[in-house]
Tab-separated table of N, CA and C in Angstrom:
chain	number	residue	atom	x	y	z
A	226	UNK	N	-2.964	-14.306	17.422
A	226	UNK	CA	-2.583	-13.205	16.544
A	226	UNK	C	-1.928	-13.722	15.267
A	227	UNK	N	-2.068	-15.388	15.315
A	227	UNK	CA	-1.805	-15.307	13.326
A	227	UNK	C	-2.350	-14.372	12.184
A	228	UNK	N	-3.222	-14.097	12.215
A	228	UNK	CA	-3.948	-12.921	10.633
A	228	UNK	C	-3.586	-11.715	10.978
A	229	UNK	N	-2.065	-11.991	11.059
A	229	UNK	CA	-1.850	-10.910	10.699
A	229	UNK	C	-0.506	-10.668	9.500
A	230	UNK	N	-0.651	-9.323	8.593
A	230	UNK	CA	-0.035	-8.806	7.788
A	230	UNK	C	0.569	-7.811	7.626
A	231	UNK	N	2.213	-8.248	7.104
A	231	UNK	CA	2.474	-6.886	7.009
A	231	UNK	C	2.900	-6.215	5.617
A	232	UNK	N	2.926	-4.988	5.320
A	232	UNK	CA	3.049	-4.312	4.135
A	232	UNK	C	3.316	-3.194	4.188
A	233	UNK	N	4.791	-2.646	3.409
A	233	UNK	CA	4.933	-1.430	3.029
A	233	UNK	C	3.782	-0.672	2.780
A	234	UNK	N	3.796	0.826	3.551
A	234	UNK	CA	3.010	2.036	3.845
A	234	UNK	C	3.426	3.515	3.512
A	235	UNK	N	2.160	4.147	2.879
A	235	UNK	CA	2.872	5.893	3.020
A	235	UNK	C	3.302	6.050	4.416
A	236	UNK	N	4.127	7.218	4.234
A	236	UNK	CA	4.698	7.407	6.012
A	236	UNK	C	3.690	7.887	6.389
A	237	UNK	N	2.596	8.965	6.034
A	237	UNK	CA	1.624	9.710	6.754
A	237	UNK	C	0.827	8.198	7.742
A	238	UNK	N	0.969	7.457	6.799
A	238	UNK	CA	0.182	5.871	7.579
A	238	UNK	C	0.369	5.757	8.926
A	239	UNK	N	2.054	6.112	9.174
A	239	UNK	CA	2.805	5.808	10.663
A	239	UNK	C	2.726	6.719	11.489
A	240	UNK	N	1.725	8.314	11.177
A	240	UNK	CA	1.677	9.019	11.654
A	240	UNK	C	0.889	9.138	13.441
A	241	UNK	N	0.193	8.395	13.308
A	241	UNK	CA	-0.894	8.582	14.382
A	241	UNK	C	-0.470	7.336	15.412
A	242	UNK	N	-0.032	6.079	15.308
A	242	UNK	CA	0.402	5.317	16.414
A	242	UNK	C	1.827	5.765	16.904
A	243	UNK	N	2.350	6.503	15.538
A	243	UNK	CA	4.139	7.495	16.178
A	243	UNK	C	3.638	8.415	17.541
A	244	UNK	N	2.594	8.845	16.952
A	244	UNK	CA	1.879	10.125	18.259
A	244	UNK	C	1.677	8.973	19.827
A	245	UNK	N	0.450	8.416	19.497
A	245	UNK	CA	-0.137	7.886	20.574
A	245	UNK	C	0.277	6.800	21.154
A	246	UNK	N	1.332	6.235	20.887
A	246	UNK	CA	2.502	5.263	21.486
A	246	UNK	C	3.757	6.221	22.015
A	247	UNK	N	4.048	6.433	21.264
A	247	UNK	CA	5.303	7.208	21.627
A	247	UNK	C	5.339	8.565	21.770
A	248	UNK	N	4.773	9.275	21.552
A	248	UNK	CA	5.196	10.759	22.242
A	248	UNK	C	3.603	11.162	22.113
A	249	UNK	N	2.689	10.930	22.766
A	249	UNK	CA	1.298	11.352	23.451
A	249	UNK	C	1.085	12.391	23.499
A	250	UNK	N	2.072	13.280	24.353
A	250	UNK	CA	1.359	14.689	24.436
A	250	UNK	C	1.958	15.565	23.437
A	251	UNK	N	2.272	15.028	22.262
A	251	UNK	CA	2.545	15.803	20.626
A	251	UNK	C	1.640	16.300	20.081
A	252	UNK	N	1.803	16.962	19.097
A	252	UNK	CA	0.492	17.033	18.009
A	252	UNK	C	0.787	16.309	16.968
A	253	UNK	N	-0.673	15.594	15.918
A	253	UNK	CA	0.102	14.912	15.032
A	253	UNK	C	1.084	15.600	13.862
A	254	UNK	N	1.128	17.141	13.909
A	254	UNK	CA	1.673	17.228	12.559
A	254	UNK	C	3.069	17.448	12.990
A	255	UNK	N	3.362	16.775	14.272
A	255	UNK	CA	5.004	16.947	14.707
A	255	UNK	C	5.492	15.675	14.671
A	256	UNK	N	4.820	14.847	14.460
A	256	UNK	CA	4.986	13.015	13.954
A	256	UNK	C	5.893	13.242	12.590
A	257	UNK	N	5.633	14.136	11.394
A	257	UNK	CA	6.484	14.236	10.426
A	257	UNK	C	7.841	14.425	10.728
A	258	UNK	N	8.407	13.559	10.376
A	258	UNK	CA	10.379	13.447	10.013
A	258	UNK	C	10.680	13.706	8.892
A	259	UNK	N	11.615	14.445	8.314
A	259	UNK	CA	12.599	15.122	7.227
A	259	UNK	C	12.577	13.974	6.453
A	260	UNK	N	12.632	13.066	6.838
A	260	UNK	CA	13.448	11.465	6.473
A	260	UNK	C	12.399	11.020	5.939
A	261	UNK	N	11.168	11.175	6.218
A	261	UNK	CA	9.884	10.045	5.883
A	261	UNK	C	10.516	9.809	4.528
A	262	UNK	N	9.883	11.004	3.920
A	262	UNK	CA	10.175	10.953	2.208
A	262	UNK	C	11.519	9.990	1.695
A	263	UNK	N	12.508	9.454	2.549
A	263	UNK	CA	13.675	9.028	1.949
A	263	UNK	C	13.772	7.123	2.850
A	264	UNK	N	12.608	7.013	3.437
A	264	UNK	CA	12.794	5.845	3.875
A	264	UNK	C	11.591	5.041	3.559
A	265	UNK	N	11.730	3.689	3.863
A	265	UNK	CA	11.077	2.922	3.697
A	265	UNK	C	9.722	2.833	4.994
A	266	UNK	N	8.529	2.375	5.277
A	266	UNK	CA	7.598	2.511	6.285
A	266	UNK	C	6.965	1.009	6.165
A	267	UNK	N	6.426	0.300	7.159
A	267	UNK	CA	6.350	-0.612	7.470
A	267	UNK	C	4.877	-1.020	8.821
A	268	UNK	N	3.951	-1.622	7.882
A	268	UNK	CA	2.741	-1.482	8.762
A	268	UNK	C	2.248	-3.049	9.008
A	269	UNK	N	2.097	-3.301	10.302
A	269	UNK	CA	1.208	-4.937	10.726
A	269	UNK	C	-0.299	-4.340	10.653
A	270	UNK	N	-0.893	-5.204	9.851
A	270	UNK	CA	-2.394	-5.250	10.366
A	270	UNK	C	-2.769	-6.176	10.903
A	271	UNK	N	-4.158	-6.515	11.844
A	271	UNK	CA	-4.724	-7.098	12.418
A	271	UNK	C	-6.112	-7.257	12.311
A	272	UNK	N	-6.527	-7.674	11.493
A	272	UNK	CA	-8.195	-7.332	11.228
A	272	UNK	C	-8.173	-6.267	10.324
A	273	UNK	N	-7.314	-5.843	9.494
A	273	UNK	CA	-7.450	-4.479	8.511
A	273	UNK	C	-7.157	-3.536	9.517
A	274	UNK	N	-6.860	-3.530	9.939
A	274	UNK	CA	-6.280	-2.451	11.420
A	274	UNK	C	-4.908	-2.749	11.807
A	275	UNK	N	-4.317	-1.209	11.211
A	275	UNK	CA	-3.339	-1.032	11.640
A	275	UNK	C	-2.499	-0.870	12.714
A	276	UNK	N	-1.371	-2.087	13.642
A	276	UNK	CA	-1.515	-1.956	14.870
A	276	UNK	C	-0.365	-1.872	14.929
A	277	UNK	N	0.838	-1.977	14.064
A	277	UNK	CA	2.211	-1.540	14.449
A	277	UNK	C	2.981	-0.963	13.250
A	278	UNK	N	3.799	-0.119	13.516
A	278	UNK	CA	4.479	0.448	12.552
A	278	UNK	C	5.871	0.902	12.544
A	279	UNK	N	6.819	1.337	11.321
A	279	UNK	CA	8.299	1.085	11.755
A	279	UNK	C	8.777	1.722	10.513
A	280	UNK	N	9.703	2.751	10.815
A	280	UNK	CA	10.061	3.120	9.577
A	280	UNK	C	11.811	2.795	9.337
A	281	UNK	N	12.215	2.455	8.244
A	281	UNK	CA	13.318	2.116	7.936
A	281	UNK	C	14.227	2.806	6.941
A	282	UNK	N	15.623	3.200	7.157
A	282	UNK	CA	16.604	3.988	6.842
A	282	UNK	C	18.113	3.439	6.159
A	283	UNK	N	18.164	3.635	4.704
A	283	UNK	CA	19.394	2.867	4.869
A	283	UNK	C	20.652	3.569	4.577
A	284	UNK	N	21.452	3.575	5.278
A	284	UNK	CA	23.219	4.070	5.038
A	284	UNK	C	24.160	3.398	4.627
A	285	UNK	N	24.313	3.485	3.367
A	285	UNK	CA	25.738	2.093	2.526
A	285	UNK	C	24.915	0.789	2.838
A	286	UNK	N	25.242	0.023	3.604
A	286	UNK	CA	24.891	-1.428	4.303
A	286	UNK	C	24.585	-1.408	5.442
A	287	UNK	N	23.945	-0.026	5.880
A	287	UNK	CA	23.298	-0.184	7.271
A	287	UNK	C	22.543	0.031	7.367
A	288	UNK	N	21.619	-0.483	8.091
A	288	UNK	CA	19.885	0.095	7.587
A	288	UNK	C	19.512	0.296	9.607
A	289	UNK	N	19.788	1.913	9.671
A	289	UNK	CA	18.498	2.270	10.936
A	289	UNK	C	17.075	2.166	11.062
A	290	UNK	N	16.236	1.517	11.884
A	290	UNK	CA	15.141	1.936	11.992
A	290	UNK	C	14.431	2.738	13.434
A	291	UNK	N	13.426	3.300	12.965
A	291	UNK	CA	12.965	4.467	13.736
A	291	UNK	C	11.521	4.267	14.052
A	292	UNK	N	11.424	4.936	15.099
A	292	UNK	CA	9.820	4.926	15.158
A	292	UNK	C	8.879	3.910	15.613
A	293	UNK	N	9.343	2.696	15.902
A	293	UNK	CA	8.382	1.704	15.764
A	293	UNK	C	8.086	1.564	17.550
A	294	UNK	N	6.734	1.662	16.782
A	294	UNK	CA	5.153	1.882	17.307
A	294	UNK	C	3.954	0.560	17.909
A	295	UNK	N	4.259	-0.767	18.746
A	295	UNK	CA	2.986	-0.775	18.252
A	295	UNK	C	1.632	-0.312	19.342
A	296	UNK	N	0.394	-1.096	18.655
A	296	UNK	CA	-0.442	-0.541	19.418
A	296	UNK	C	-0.499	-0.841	20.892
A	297	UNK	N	-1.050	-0.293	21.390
A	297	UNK	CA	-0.481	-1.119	23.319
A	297	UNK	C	-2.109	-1.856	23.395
A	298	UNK	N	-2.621	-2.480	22.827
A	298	UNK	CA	-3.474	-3.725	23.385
A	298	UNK	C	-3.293	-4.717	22.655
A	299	UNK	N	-2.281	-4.921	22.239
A	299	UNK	CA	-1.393	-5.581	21.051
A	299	UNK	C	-0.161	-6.065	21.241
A	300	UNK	N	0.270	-5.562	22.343
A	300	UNK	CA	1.778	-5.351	22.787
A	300	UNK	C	2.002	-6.843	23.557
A	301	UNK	N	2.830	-7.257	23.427
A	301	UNK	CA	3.652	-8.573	24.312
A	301	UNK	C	2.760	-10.035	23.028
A	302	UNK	N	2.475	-9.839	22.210
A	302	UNK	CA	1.458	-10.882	21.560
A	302	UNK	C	2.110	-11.143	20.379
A	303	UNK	N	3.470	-10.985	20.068
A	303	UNK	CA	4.513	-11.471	19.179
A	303	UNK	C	4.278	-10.592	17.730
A	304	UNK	N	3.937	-9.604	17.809
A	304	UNK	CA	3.546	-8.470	16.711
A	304	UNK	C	4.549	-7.506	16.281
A	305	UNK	N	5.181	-6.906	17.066
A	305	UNK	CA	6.746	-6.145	17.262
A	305	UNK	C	7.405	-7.033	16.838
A	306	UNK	N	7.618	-8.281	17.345
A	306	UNK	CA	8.681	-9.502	16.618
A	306	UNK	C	8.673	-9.575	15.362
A	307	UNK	N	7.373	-10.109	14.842
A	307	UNK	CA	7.839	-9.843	13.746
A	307	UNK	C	7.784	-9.524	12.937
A	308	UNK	N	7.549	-8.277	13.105
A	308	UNK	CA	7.535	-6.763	12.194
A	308	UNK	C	9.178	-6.421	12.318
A	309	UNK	N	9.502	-6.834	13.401
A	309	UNK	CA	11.177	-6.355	13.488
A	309	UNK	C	11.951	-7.558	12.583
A	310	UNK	N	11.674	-8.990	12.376
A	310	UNK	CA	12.098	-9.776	11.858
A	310	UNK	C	11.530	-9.344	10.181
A	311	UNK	N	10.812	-8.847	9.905
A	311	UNK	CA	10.087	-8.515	8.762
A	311	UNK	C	11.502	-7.414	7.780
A	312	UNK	N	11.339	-6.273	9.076
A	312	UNK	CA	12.349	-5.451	8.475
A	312	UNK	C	13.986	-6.089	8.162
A	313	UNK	N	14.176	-6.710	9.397
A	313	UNK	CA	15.580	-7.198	9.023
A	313	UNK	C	15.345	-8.121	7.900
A	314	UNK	N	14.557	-9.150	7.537
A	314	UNK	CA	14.879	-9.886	6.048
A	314	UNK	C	14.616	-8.794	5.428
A	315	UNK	N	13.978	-7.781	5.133
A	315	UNK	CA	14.102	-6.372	3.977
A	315	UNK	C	15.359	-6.304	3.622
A	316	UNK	N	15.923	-5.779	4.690
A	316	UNK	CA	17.436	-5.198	4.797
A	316	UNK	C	18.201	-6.222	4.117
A	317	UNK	N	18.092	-7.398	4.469
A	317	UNK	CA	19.356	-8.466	4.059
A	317	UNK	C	19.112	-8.424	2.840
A	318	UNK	N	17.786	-8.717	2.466
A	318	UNK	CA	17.575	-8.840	0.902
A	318	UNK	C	17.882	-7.746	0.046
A	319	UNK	N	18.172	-6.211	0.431
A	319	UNK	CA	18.451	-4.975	-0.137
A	319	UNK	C	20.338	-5.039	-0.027
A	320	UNK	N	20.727	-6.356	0.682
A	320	UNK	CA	22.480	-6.317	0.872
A	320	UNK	C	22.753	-5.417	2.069
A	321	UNK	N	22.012	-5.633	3.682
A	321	UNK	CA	22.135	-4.868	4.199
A	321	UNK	C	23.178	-5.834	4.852
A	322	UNK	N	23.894	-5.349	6.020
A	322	UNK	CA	24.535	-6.171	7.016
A	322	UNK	C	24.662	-6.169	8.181
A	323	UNK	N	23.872	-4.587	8.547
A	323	UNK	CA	23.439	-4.406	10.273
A	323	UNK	C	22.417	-3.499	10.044
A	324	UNK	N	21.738	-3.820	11.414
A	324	UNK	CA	20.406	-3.230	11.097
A	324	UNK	C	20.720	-2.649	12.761
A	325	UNK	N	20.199	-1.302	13.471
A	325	UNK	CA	20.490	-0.621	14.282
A	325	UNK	C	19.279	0.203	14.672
A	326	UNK	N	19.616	0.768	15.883
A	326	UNK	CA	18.087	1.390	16.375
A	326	UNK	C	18.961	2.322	17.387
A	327	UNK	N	18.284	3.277	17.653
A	327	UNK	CA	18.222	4.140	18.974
A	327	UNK	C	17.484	3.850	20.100
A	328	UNK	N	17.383	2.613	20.629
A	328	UNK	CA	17.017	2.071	21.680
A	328	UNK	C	16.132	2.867	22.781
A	329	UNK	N	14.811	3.044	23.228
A	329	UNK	CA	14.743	3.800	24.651
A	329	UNK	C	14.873	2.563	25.726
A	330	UNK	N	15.254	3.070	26.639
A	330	UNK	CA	15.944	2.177	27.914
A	330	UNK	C	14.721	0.826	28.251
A	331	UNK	N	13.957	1.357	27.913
A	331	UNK	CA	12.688	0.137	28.594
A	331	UNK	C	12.406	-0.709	27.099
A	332	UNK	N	13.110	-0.379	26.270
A	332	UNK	CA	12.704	-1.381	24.702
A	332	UNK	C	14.275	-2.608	24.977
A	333	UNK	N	15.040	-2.024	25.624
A	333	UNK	CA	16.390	-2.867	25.178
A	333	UNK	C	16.202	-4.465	25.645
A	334	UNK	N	15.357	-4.598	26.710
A	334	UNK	CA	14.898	-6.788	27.157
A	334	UNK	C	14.670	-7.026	25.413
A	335	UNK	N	14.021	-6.420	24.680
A	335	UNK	CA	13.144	-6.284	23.651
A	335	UNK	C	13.911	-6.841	22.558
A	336	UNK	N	15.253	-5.847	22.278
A	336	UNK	CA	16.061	-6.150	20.982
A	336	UNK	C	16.835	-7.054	21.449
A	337	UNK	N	17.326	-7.104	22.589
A	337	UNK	CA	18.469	-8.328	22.844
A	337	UNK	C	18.182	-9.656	22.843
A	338	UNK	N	16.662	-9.937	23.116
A	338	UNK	CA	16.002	-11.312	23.237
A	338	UNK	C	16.291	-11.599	21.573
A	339	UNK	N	16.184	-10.399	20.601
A	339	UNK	CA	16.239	-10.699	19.510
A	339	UNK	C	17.776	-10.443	18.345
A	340	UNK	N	18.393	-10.639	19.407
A	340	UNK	CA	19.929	-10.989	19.343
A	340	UNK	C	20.967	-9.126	18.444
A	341	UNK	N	20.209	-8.377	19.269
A	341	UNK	CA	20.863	-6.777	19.056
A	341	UNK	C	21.048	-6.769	20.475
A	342	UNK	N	22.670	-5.905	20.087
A	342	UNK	CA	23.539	-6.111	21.035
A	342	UNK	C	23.781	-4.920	21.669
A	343	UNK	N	23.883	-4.324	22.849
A	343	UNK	CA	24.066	-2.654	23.483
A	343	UNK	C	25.409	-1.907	22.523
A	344	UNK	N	25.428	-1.109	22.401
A	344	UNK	CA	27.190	-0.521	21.762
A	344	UNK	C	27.885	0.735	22.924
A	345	UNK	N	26.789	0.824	24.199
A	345	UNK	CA	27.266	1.116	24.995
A	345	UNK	C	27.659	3.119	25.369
A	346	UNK	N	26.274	3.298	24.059
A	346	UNK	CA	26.229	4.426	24.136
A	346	UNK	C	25.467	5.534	23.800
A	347	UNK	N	25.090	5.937	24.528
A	347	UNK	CA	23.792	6.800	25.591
A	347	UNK	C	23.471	7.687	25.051
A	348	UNK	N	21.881	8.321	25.119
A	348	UNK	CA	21.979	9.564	24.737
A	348	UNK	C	20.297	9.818	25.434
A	349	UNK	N	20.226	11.055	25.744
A	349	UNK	CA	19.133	11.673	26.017
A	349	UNK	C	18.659	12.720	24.783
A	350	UNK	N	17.201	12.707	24.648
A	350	UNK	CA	16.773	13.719	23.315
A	350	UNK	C	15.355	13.647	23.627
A	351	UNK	N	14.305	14.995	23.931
A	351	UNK	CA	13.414	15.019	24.036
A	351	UNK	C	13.023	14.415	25.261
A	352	UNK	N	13.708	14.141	26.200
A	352	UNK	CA	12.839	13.569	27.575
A	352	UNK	C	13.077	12.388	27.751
A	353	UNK	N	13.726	11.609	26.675
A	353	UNK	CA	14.063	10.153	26.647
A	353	UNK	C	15.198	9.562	26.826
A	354	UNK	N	15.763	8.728	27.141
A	354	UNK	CA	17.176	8.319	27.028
A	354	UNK	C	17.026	7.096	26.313
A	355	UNK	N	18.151	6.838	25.743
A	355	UNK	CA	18.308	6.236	24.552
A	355	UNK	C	19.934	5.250	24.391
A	356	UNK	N	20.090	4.107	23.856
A	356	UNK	CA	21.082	3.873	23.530
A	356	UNK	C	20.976	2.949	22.581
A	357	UNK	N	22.249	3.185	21.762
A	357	UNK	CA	21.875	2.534	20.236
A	357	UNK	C	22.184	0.977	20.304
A	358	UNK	N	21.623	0.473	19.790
A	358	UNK	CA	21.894	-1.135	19.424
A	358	UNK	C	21.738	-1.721	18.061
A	359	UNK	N	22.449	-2.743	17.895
A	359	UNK	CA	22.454	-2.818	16.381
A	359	UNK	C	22.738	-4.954	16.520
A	360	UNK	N	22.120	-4.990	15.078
A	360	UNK	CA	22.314	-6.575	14.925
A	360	UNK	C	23.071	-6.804	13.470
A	361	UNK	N	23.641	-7.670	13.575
A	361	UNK	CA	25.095	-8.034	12.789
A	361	UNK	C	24.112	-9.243	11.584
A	362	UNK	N	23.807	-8.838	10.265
A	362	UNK	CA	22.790	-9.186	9.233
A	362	UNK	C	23.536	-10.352	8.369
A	363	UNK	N	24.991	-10.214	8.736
A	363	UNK	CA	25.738	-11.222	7.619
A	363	UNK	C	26.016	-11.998	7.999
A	364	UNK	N	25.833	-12.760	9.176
A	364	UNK	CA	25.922	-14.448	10.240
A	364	UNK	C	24.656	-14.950	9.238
């Protein structure tokens, strides 16, 4: 999986792997977030095929990200890595200094291998449970 690229995207871009990764039995026009319009979006290709995606949020010096998607015959093949390493040099280079997520329980092996840390607090929304984690950008 070297050829692959990544590049800032319209959000409508992140619309359809937001659906069919992560919330399946949606429709796509419930994939739209309030937020698209005010954040940054973030797409891996693979062959000109779009296979992961990630949208990014920033507050003062904190930059949340949301959403990220990738494709599941794609998955475990170092593609999420580093699309997630992609976003965090964004962030640093924009003067960020933590970068944070809303975690679902089966992603967290995921961020911690990649040195985001639990903060130990929970939340359920839509069927999911969730806890936020965040990585410290200014080490």
């Amino acid at each position: 999986m070297n050829e692959i690229s990544i590049e800032q995207i319209r959000p409508e871009l992140t619309w359809k792997l937001r659906r069919d990764i992560l919330y399946p039995q949606q429709k796509m026009f419930e994939m739209e977030i309030d937020e698209d319009n005010d954040g940054y979006h973030f797409g891996a290709f693979h062959d000109n095929n779009l296979v992961a995606v990630v949208s990014l949020f920033k507050r003062d010096d904190s930059w949340q990200f949301r959403k990220f998607a990738v494709e599941a015959s794609v998955q475990s093949k170092g593609i999420g890595s580093r699309l997630l390493q992609y976003i965090a040099n964004f962030a640093i280079s924009e003067g960020g200094t933590r970068l944070w997520c809303n975690a679902r329980l089966t992603a967290i092996p995921f961020y911690l291998k990649h040195g985001f840390v639990q903060k130990g607090e929970h939340f359920s929304k839509n069927g999911f449970d969730y806890e936020i984690m965040e990585k410290d950008l200014s080490a």
